[in-house]
Amino acid sequence: MNEVTTDVRELRNCFGRFATGVTVVTCEHGEGKHGFTVNSFTSVSLQPPLVLVSVDRRTRALPYLQNNAFTINILRESQQDTAMHFAGRPLDVPPFEWDDTRIKDSLAYIECEPWAEYDGGDHVLFVGKVKRFEYEDGAPLGYFGGKFATIEPL
């Protein structure tokens, strides 16, 4: 068994055993649109409708999200290039199109207004109140063990 204080990398590897979907959180700030890839996303409450995203404090777009409306774009299996673009590895030609603050053709969209913000150590936890959502059937982009993964829909 690994001690948490001695091996942060191994702790990260352990956390990576939890399979997740991949999202891009987007918002508008000033005159621009901003986004970043997030796999730490979860529903919190149905009444009121709340969701949470956990954002690394080193994320350049972090200040744009504070006290600001945001959209969670749940990516499709085919949107791996989009996930990489917003994870800091952009292509010369963006692999996506904007639709307001949405990423076109995502599997689902969840538009939120700010609800609460909490200290999460090296992350900031943003809770958003869901204002609008839309979704389609399809295969999501998955993430497991530090790599993209396939999640088969039932």
mmCIF file of C-alpha atoms in Angstrom, residues 12 14 26-28 35 37 41 61 68-69 72 74 76 78-79 86 109 118 120 123 125 132 136 141:
data_model
loop_
_atom_site.group_PDB
_atom_site.id
_atom_site.type_symbol
_atom_site.label_atom_id
_atom_site.label_comp_id
_atom_site.label_asym_id
_atom_site.label_seq_id
_atom_site.Cartn_x
_atom_site.Cartn_y
_atom_site.Cartn_z
ATOM 1 C CA ARG A 12 -2.978 9.946 -9.218
ATOM 2 C CA CYS A 14 -5.073 5.121 -8.263
ATOM 3 C CA THR A 26 -16.550 26.874 -21.794
ATOM 4 C CA CYS A 27 -17.463 30.436 -20.931
ATOM 5 C CA GLU A 28 -17.440 33.913 -22.371
ATOM 6 C CA GLY A 35 -12.512 26.628 -22.479
ATOM 7 C CA THR A 37 -10.830 20.054 -20.713
ATOM 8 C CA PHE A 41 -17.446 16.628 -13.406
ATOM 9 C CA ALA A 61 -8.970 30.012 -17.967
ATOM 10 C CA ASN A 68 -19.375 33.627 -14.522
ATOM 11 C CA ALA A 69 -21.903 31.498 -16.376
ATOM 12 C CA ILE A 72 -20.306 21.898 -19.749
ATOM 13 C CA ILE A 74 -19.921 16.405 -22.788
ATOM 14 C CA ARG A 76 -18.510 12.373 -28.131
ATOM 15 C CA SER A 78 -15.133 11.297 -32.065
ATOM 16 C CA GLN A 79 -14.093 14.532 -30.287
ATOM 17 C CA PHE A 86 -8.694 22.509 -24.832
ATOM 18 C CA TYR A 109 -24.653 20.571 -23.181
ATOM 19 C CA TYR A 118 -15.012 26.127 -2.858
ATOM 20 C CA GLY A 120 -10.340 22.167 -3.194
ATOM 21 C CA HIS A 123 -8.172 22.684 -7.419
ATOM 22 C CA LEU A 125 -14.604 23.379 -7.004
ATOM 23 C CA ARG A 132 -30.625 24.721 -19.746
ATOM 24 C CA GLU A 136 -28.424 13.158 -27.782
ATOM 25 C CA LEU A 141 -15.457 10.032 -25.060
#
